[in-house]
Amino acid sequence: MRGSGRNGPRGPERRESGGRGDRPNDRARGTERRERQERGGRDSRPGSRTERPGQGAFGARPDRRAGAAPGGRKERKAPGGSAPLKMGRIKGEWMEIRLPEGLAGAPMQAVVKHLPLPPKLLSKLMHGKGLLLQGPQLRLHLFPREKRDFPPDWMELNILYEDEFSLVVNKPAGIEVHPSEHGQRRTLAHGVSAYYEMSGQEVRIRHIHRIDKETTGPVLYAKNEFAHYQFDKAMREKQIERVYLALAEGVVKQDKGTINKPIGQDRHHSTRRRVSETGDAAVTHYEVVERFADHTLVRLRLETGRTHQIRVHMAAIGHPLAGDGMYGGTRKVMARQALHGERLIWQHPWTGEKQLVRAPLPDDFQRALEELRRERR
């Protein structure tokens, strides 16, 4: 069920104190997953130079975002502006936090100001007895058992990262993230449901973003209501970064550039999108990674997340993706659109620490590049 794929990177593994070991069939997940993900030494381009640890997610851009602390940590604030309490020990459905001296014995109203919880969830916990103050110990009911909302379909999954709040799955080509019509089965949502069932996790399926059926790469899931809120907020504020590799047809002349063209629905084709002045704002940044005789490997970073954005934007500048027949690409080197989610960067929902996963190129994409390199010799 849980496959490792082609030597794919494994995510930061769980702290021993962080696993939900009180649950049956938990397979002692607390001792399995605690290797921090941001690894140097992987090629930033297939068959090219090695990327140094600490480089930015797009080319060699260092992490200089406002609020980024040393080591990639973005200082997260509680809603009231106070510094949040450190994450506590997770036991079953509860997080237990030992209060610092300055808060031990303080009333609940003072303590909650130091929690990174949204007001709506905080109110829900307080009214549902999910927030308990017992002397110097604060208990939060953040991990309730939930009914899985998709029936399980067993399939091989390449898990790139997992902790108590997040799951990142490397989606293969040919499978949708979630059903597009009533009664549809064998989507990634159904596979994740089966994985949760197998690993004893009673968790709803909450995908944070989507990628197209024939696109490969990481998909982020929130494993509880708190993480879902934080990740949705991060998506709205453009704090979750997605970096893609694409094989475009033709030779892209500029080494780097930005495509700023609004995207709307094609009136003549219900599933197709097009550049339209009346469409939604869409911005894609790109840089050339490698040039071939009649193709170009490009790395792209999304500033917005419109449907088919990369495919539409690359076609709009005269370089449709290889294999993408919908937008003018041919299938000479790839039988599907040559688009792969290379990296996903997000922040831990409680600590704000930067987390990063890289997904290895799928076999068909790798073979296409190798063939183009042979032709270039």
Short mmCIF file of C-alpha atoms in Angstrom, two decimals:
data_model
loop_
_atom_site.label_atom_id
_atom_site.label_comp_id
_atom_site.label_asym_id
_atom_site.label_seq_id
_atom_site.Cartn_x
_atom_site.Cartn_y
_atom_site.Cartn_z
CA MET A 1 0.00 0.00 0.00
CA ARG A 2 2.70 2.45 0.98
CA GLY A 3 5.28 2.35 -1.78
CA SER A 4 8.54 4.23 -1.88
CA GLY A 5 8.45 4.82 -5.64
CA ARG A 6 11.73 5.48 -7.37
CA ASN A 7 13.92 6.28 -4.41
CA GLY A 8 11.68 9.20 -3.58
CA PRO A 9 12.68 11.43 -0.68
CA ARG A 10 11.09 10.59 2.62
CA GLY A 11 9.64 13.39 4.68
CA PRO A 12 10.61 14.69 8.09
CA GLU A 13 9.85 11.81 10.39
CA ARG A 14 7.72 12.06 13.51
CA ARG A 15 9.13 12.83 16.89
CA GLU A 16 8.73 9.88 19.22
CA SER A 17 6.67 12.06 21.50
CA GLY A 18 4.51 13.17 18.59
CA GLY A 19 3.04 9.89 17.38
CA ARG A 20 -0.48 8.86 18.18
CA GLY A 21 0.74 5.64 19.72
CA ASP A 22 -2.34 5.30 21.92
CA ARG A 23 -4.33 4.20 18.87
CA PRO A 24 -4.61 0.57 17.76
CA ASN A 25 -2.81 -0.48 14.56
CA ASP A 26 -0.76 2.69 14.71
CA ARG A 27 2.44 0.80 13.85
CA ALA A 28 4.41 3.00 16.24
CA ARG A 29 4.42 5.82 13.73
CA GLY A 30 6.07 8.05 16.30
CA THR A 31 9.38 6.24 15.78
CA GLU A 32 9.16 5.99 12.00
CA ARG A 33 9.29 9.46 10.49
CA ARG A 34 11.63 12.06 11.88
CA GLU A 35 14.24 12.83 9.23
CA ARG A 36 14.03 16.51 8.31
CA GLN A 37 13.19 16.82 4.61
CA GLU A 38 15.14 19.68 3.16
CA ARG A 39 18.05 17.66 1.79
CA GLY A 40 20.91 19.06 -0.21
CA GLY A 41 22.78 16.88 -2.67
CA ARG A 42 19.87 16.14 -5.02
CA ASP A 43 20.19 17.49 -8.52
CA SER A 44 18.22 20.67 -9.03
CA ARG A 45 18.02 19.68 -12.68
CA PRO A 46 17.84 16.12 -13.97
CA GLY A 47 21.38 15.18 -14.90
CA SER A 48 22.83 18.55 -13.87
CA ARG A 49 24.59 20.31 -11.02
CA THR A 50 23.98 19.54 -7.37
CA GLU A 51 21.79 21.91 -5.35
CA ARG A 52 23.26 23.15 -2.09
CA PRO A 53 21.24 22.88 1.11
CA GLY A 54 19.49 26.13 1.93
CA GLN A 55 18.97 27.28 -1.65
CA GLY A 56 15.59 28.69 -2.50
CA ALA A 57 12.86 26.70 -4.13
CA PHE A 58 13.16 28.44 -7.50
CA GLY A 59 16.61 28.25 -8.99
CA ALA A 60 19.24 29.46 -6.53
CA ARG A 61 16.96 31.93 -4.79
CA PRO A 62 17.78 32.06 -1.05
CA ASP A 63 14.94 32.15 1.46
CA ARG A 64 14.62 35.89 2.12
CA ARG A 65 10.90 36.15 2.68
CA ALA A 66 9.76 38.67 5.26
CA GLY A 67 9.40 36.99 8.61
CA ALA A 68 11.58 34.03 7.72
CA ALA A 69 13.75 33.14 10.66
CA PRO A 70 17.12 31.37 10.50
CA GLY A 71 16.78 27.79 9.31
CA GLY A 72 13.66 28.56 7.29
CA ARG A 73 11.40 29.14 10.30
CA LYS A 74 8.72 31.77 9.86
CA GLU A 75 7.76 33.12 13.26
CA ARG A 76 4.10 32.25 13.69
CA LYS A 77 1.97 34.46 15.90
CA ALA A 78 -1.14 33.60 17.85
CA PRO A 79 -4.27 35.43 16.54
CA GLY A 80 -3.91 38.00 19.32
CA GLY A 81 -0.33 38.79 18.29
CA SER A 82 1.27 36.93 21.20
CA ALA A 83 4.07 34.44 20.80
CA PRO A 84 2.47 30.97 20.58
CA LEU A 85 3.09 28.21 23.07
CA LYS A 86 5.47 25.48 22.00
CA MET A 87 3.81 22.43 20.55
CA GLY A 88 3.13 19.85 23.22
CA ARG A 89 3.13 16.07 23.44
CA ILE A 90 0.46 14.33 21.37
CA LYS A 91 -1.34 11.50 23.16
CA GLY A 92 -4.15 9.88 21.25
CA GLU A 93 -6.69 12.54 20.31
CA TRP A 94 -5.17 15.22 22.55
CA MET A 95 -2.21 17.57 22.59
CA GLU A 96 -0.83 18.15 26.09
CA ILE A 97 1.13 21.34 26.71
CA ARG A 98 3.01 22.08 29.92
CA LEU A 99 2.60 25.81 30.47
CA PRO A 100 5.68 27.96 31.12
CA GLU A 101 6.07 29.57 34.53
CA GLY A 102 4.59 32.85 33.37
CA LEU A 103 1.30 31.19 32.38
CA ALA A 104 1.02 28.42 34.97
CA GLY A 105 -2.01 29.27 37.10
CA ALA A 106 -3.25 31.95 34.69
CA PRO A 107 -6.96 31.95 33.71
CA MET A 108 -8.03 30.29 30.49
CA GLN A 109 -8.67 33.67 28.82
CA ALA A 110 -5.00 34.59 29.24
CA VAL A 111 -3.69 31.19 28.13
CA VAL A 112 -5.67 30.98 24.87
CA LYS A 113 -4.08 34.22 23.66
CA HIS A 114 -0.91 32.19 23.20
CA LEU A 115 -2.47 29.49 21.01
CA PRO A 116 -2.16 29.64 17.19
CA LEU A 117 -5.80 28.61 16.82
CA PRO A 118 -8.35 30.48 14.69
CA PRO A 119 -11.17 32.04 16.73
CA LYS A 120 -13.82 29.74 15.22
CA LEU A 121 -11.94 26.58 16.15
CA LEU A 122 -11.03 27.98 19.56
CA SER A 123 -14.69 28.68 20.28
CA LYS A 124 -15.66 25.19 19.10
CA LEU A 125 -13.10 23.56 21.39
CA MET A 126 -14.11 25.63 24.42
CA HIS A 127 -17.81 24.93 23.97
CA GLY A 128 -17.23 21.23 23.27
CA LYS A 129 -14.97 20.64 26.28
CA GLY A 130 -12.04 20.20 23.94
CA LEU A 131 -9.87 22.70 25.82
CA LEU A 132 -8.99 21.73 29.37
CA LEU A 133 -6.77 23.59 31.83
CA GLN A 134 -5.55 21.43 34.67
CA GLY A 135 -3.02 23.35 36.76
CA PRO A 136 0.14 23.81 34.66
CA GLN A 137 -1.19 21.40 32.01
CA LEU A 138 -3.25 22.48 28.99
CA ARG A 139 -5.02 19.82 26.92
CA LEU A 140 -6.39 20.43 23.42
CA HIS A 141 -8.65 18.01 21.57
CA LEU A 142 -7.05 18.60 18.15
CA PHE A 143 -7.08 15.04 16.81
CA PRO A 144 -10.62 13.70 17.21
CA ARG A 145 -11.58 10.47 15.51
CA GLU A 146 -13.37 11.29 12.26
CA LYS A 147 -15.39 9.31 9.77
CA ARG A 148 -13.48 8.93 6.52
CA ASP A 149 -15.53 10.60 3.80
CA PHE A 150 -14.30 8.48 0.86
CA PRO A 151 -14.57 4.69 0.59
CA PRO A 152 -11.13 3.04 0.47
CA ASP A 153 -9.62 1.82 -2.79
CA TRP A 154 -6.33 0.02 -2.28
CA MET A 155 -3.47 1.26 -4.44
CA GLU A 156 0.28 1.77 -4.20
CA LEU A 157 1.05 5.20 -2.73
CA ASN A 158 4.37 7.02 -2.68
CA ILE A 159 4.26 8.93 0.64
CA LEU A 160 6.73 11.81 0.51
CA TYR A 161 6.02 13.17 4.00
CA GLU A 162 3.77 12.56 6.99
CA ASP A 163 3.36 13.93 10.49
CA GLU A 164 0.43 14.46 12.89
CA PHE A 165 -0.90 17.38 10.84
CA SER A 166 0.09 16.70 7.23
CA LEU A 167 0.35 14.05 4.56
CA VAL A 168 2.05 14.57 1.19
CA VAL A 169 1.48 11.99 -1.55
CA ASN A 170 3.37 11.83 -4.84
CA LYS A 171 0.52 11.58 -7.37
CA PRO A 172 1.18 9.41 -10.42
CA ALA A 173 -0.10 10.19 -13.92
CA GLY A 174 -3.55 8.97 -14.94
CA ILE A 175 -5.31 9.41 -11.60
CA GLU A 176 -7.44 12.34 -10.41
CA VAL A 177 -6.98 13.98 -7.03
CA HIS A 178 -10.68 13.59 -6.21
CA PRO A 179 -13.85 12.51 -8.07
CA SER A 180 -15.01 14.73 -10.91
CA GLU A 181 -18.41 13.03 -11.19
CA HIS A 182 -20.81 11.28 -8.85
CA GLY A 183 -19.91 7.70 -8.05
CA GLN A 184 -16.38 7.88 -9.47
CA ARG A 185 -13.87 5.60 -7.73
CA ARG A 186 -10.11 4.99 -7.66
CA THR A 187 -9.06 8.61 -7.30
CA LEU A 188 -6.19 9.67 -5.07
CA ALA A 189 -8.75 10.53 -2.38
CA HIS A 190 -9.86 6.88 -2.32
CA GLY A 191 -6.26 5.71 -2.15
CA VAL A 192 -5.51 8.04 0.76
CA SER A 193 -8.64 6.77 2.51
CA ALA A 194 -7.32 3.23 2.17
CA TYR A 195 -3.94 4.29 3.53
CA TYR A 196 -5.54 5.92 6.56
CA GLU A 197 -7.61 2.80 7.15
CA MET A 198 -4.55 0.55 6.88
CA SER A 199 -2.52 2.69 9.28
CA GLY A 200 -5.33 2.99 11.86
CA GLN A 201 -5.97 6.71 11.31
CA GLU A 202 -9.59 7.83 11.58
CA VAL A 203 -9.13 10.99 9.56
CA ARG A 204 -11.13 12.83 6.90
CA ILE A 205 -9.66 13.35 3.43
CA ARG A 206 -8.73 17.04 3.10
CA HIS A 207 -6.69 17.91 0.00
CA ILE A 208 -5.30 21.44 0.03
CA HIS A 209 -4.58 21.85 -3.67
CA ARG A 210 -5.08 19.90 -6.89
CA ILE A 211 -3.04 18.95 -9.92
CA ASP A 212 -4.33 17.71 -13.27
CA LYS A 213 -5.03 14.05 -13.93
CA GLU A 214 -1.98 13.57 -16.17
CA THR A 215 0.35 15.76 -14.07
CA THR A 216 2.60 14.09 -11.51
CA GLY A 217 3.92 15.41 -8.21
CA PRO A 218 3.15 16.15 -4.55
CA VAL A 219 -0.34 16.75 -3.17
CA LEU A 220 -0.72 18.11 0.36
CA TYR A 221 -3.42 16.83 2.75
CA ALA A 222 -4.45 18.25 6.13
CA LYS A 223 -5.12 15.61 8.78
CA ASN A 224 -7.26 17.69 11.14
CA GLU A 225 -9.42 20.79 11.25
CA PHE A 226 -6.67 23.01 12.65
CA ALA A 227 -4.18 22.09 9.90
CA HIS A 228 -6.91 22.50 7.27
CA TYR A 229 -7.58 26.05 8.40
CA GLN A 230 -3.88 26.96 8.48
CA PHE A 231 -3.16 25.47 5.05
CA ASP A 232 -6.22 27.06 3.43
CA LYS A 233 -5.13 30.41 4.85
CA ALA A 234 -1.60 29.84 3.58
CA MET A 235 -2.93 29.08 0.09
CA ARG A 236 -4.97 32.29 0.07
CA GLU A 237 -1.93 34.27 1.20
CA LYS A 238 0.33 32.53 -1.34
CA GLN A 239 2.54 31.03 1.36
CA ILE A 240 2.49 27.51 -0.09
CA GLU A 241 4.96 27.33 -2.93
CA ARG A 242 4.74 24.84 -5.79
CA VAL A 243 7.61 24.39 -8.22
CA TYR A 244 7.19 22.42 -11.42
CA LEU A 245 9.34 20.98 -14.21
CA ALA A 246 7.88 21.03 -17.71
CA LEU A 247 9.17 19.99 -21.11
CA ALA A 248 8.06 22.63 -23.59
CA GLU A 249 8.10 22.33 -27.36
CA GLY A 250 10.45 24.65 -29.24
CA VAL A 251 13.44 26.52 -27.88
CA VAL A 252 12.60 29.11 -25.22
CA LYS A 253 15.03 31.97 -25.87
CA GLN A 254 14.79 33.93 -22.61
CA ASP A 255 16.63 32.37 -19.68
CA LYS A 256 13.87 33.43 -17.31
CA GLY A 257 10.67 35.40 -17.39
CA THR A 258 7.17 35.97 -16.03
CA ILE A 259 3.91 35.23 -17.81
CA ASN A 260 1.16 37.52 -16.55
CA LYS A 261 -1.96 36.70 -18.52
CA PRO A 262 -5.51 36.26 -17.14
CA ILE A 263 -7.12 32.87 -17.69
CA GLY A 264 -10.79 32.12 -18.31
CA GLN A 265 -12.93 29.24 -19.53
CA ASP A 266 -13.09 28.47 -23.23
CA ARG A 267 -16.68 29.07 -24.36
CA HIS A 268 -16.41 26.32 -26.96
CA HIS A 269 -14.88 23.63 -24.75
CA SER A 270 -16.09 23.02 -21.19
CA THR A 271 -12.82 21.57 -19.87
CA ARG A 272 -10.42 23.81 -21.79
CA ARG A 273 -9.09 27.15 -20.54
CA ARG A 274 -7.70 30.09 -22.50
CA VAL A 275 -6.05 33.45 -22.03
CA SER A 276 -8.88 35.97 -21.69
CA GLU A 277 -8.94 39.63 -20.71
CA THR A 278 -12.07 38.92 -18.67
CA GLY A 279 -10.52 35.91 -16.93
CA ASP A 280 -8.94 35.57 -13.51
CA ALA A 281 -5.47 36.98 -12.85
CA ALA A 282 -2.77 34.36 -13.41
CA VAL A 283 1.00 34.72 -12.97
CA THR A 284 3.65 32.10 -13.75
CA HIS A 285 7.41 32.56 -13.30
CA TYR A 286 9.75 30.38 -15.35
CA GLU A 287 13.43 29.75 -15.90
CA VAL A 288 15.20 27.61 -18.48
CA VAL A 289 16.90 24.53 -17.05
CA GLU A 290 18.10 22.82 -20.24
CA ARG A 291 17.73 23.37 -23.99
CA PHE A 292 17.50 20.67 -26.66
CA ALA A 293 17.26 20.81 -30.44
CA ASP A 294 13.52 21.47 -30.46
CA HIS A 295 12.45 21.27 -26.79
CA THR A 296 13.20 23.17 -23.58
CA LEU A 297 13.12 21.93 -20.00
CA VAL A 298 11.79 24.74 -17.80
CA ARG A 299 11.23 25.16 -14.09
CA LEU A 300 8.09 27.08 -13.17
CA ARG A 301 6.75 28.63 -10.01
CA LEU A 302 3.08 29.48 -9.63
CA GLU A 303 2.06 32.77 -8.08
CA THR A 304 -1.60 31.91 -8.64
CA GLY A 305 -3.29 28.55 -9.04
CA ARG A 306 -5.69 28.64 -12.00
CA THR A 307 -6.91 25.49 -13.71
CA HIS A 308 -4.38 24.39 -16.38
CA GLN A 309 -2.36 27.55 -15.66
CA ILE A 310 1.08 26.32 -16.74
CA ARG A 311 -0.32 24.55 -19.79
CA VAL A 312 -2.28 27.62 -20.92
CA HIS A 313 0.54 30.08 -20.23
CA MET A 314 3.23 28.07 -22.01
CA ALA A 315 0.96 27.60 -25.03
CA ALA A 316 0.21 31.34 -24.99
CA ILE A 317 3.91 32.19 -25.48
CA GLY A 318 4.25 29.68 -28.30
CA HIS A 319 5.70 26.77 -26.33
CA PRO A 320 2.98 24.20 -25.54
CA LEU A 321 4.01 21.30 -23.35
CA ALA A 322 5.15 18.11 -25.03
CA GLY A 323 2.30 15.59 -25.11
CA ASP A 324 -0.37 18.20 -24.31
CA GLY A 325 -2.75 17.76 -27.25
CA MET A 326 -5.41 19.97 -25.68
CA TYR A 327 -3.17 23.03 -25.95
CA GLY A 328 -1.27 22.30 -29.15
CA GLY A 329 1.48 19.94 -28.01
CA THR A 330 2.48 16.82 -29.96
CA ARG A 331 3.16 13.32 -28.64
CA LYS A 332 6.53 12.72 -30.25
CA VAL A 333 8.44 12.36 -26.97
CA MET A 334 5.68 12.02 -24.33
CA ALA A 335 2.29 10.33 -24.45
CA ARG A 336 0.90 12.76 -21.84
CA GLN A 337 1.55 16.36 -20.88
CA ALA A 338 5.16 16.70 -19.73
CA LEU A 339 4.47 18.41 -16.41
CA HIS A 340 5.76 17.33 -13.00
CA GLY A 341 5.49 18.88 -9.54
CA GLU A 342 9.13 18.94 -8.50
CA ARG A 343 8.88 20.58 -5.06
CA LEU A 344 6.30 21.63 -2.51
CA ILE A 345 7.18 24.11 0.25
CA TRP A 346 4.87 24.94 3.13
CA GLN A 347 4.99 25.85 6.82
CA HIS A 348 4.23 23.64 9.77
CA PRO A 349 0.75 24.70 10.96
CA TRP A 350 1.79 25.12 14.61
CA THR A 351 5.47 26.12 14.60
CA GLY A 352 5.70 27.90 11.24
CA GLU A 353 8.83 25.90 10.41
CA LYS A 354 9.49 25.59 6.68
CA GLN A 355 8.89 22.11 5.29
CA LEU A 356 9.93 20.97 1.83
CA VAL A 357 9.53 17.81 -0.22
CA ARG A 358 10.97 16.91 -3.59
CA ALA A 359 9.33 14.39 -5.89
CA PRO A 360 11.55 12.37 -8.26
CA LEU A 361 10.87 12.59 -11.99
CA PRO A 362 8.56 9.80 -13.19
CA ASP A 363 10.02 7.21 -15.54
CA ASP A 364 8.36 8.45 -18.75
CA PHE A 365 9.58 12.02 -18.18
CA GLN A 366 13.10 10.79 -17.41
CA ARG A 367 13.16 8.62 -20.54
CA ALA A 368 12.04 11.57 -22.70
CA LEU A 369 14.90 13.71 -21.38
CA GLU A 370 17.44 10.95 -21.92
CA GLU A 371 16.26 10.49 -25.50
CA LEU A 372 16.52 14.24 -26.20
CA ARG A 373 20.03 14.31 -24.74
CA ARG A 374 21.10 11.42 -26.96
CA GLU A 375 19.74 13.23 -30.02
CA ARG A 376 21.67 16.37 -29.05
CA ARG A 377 25.06 14.60 -29.03
#
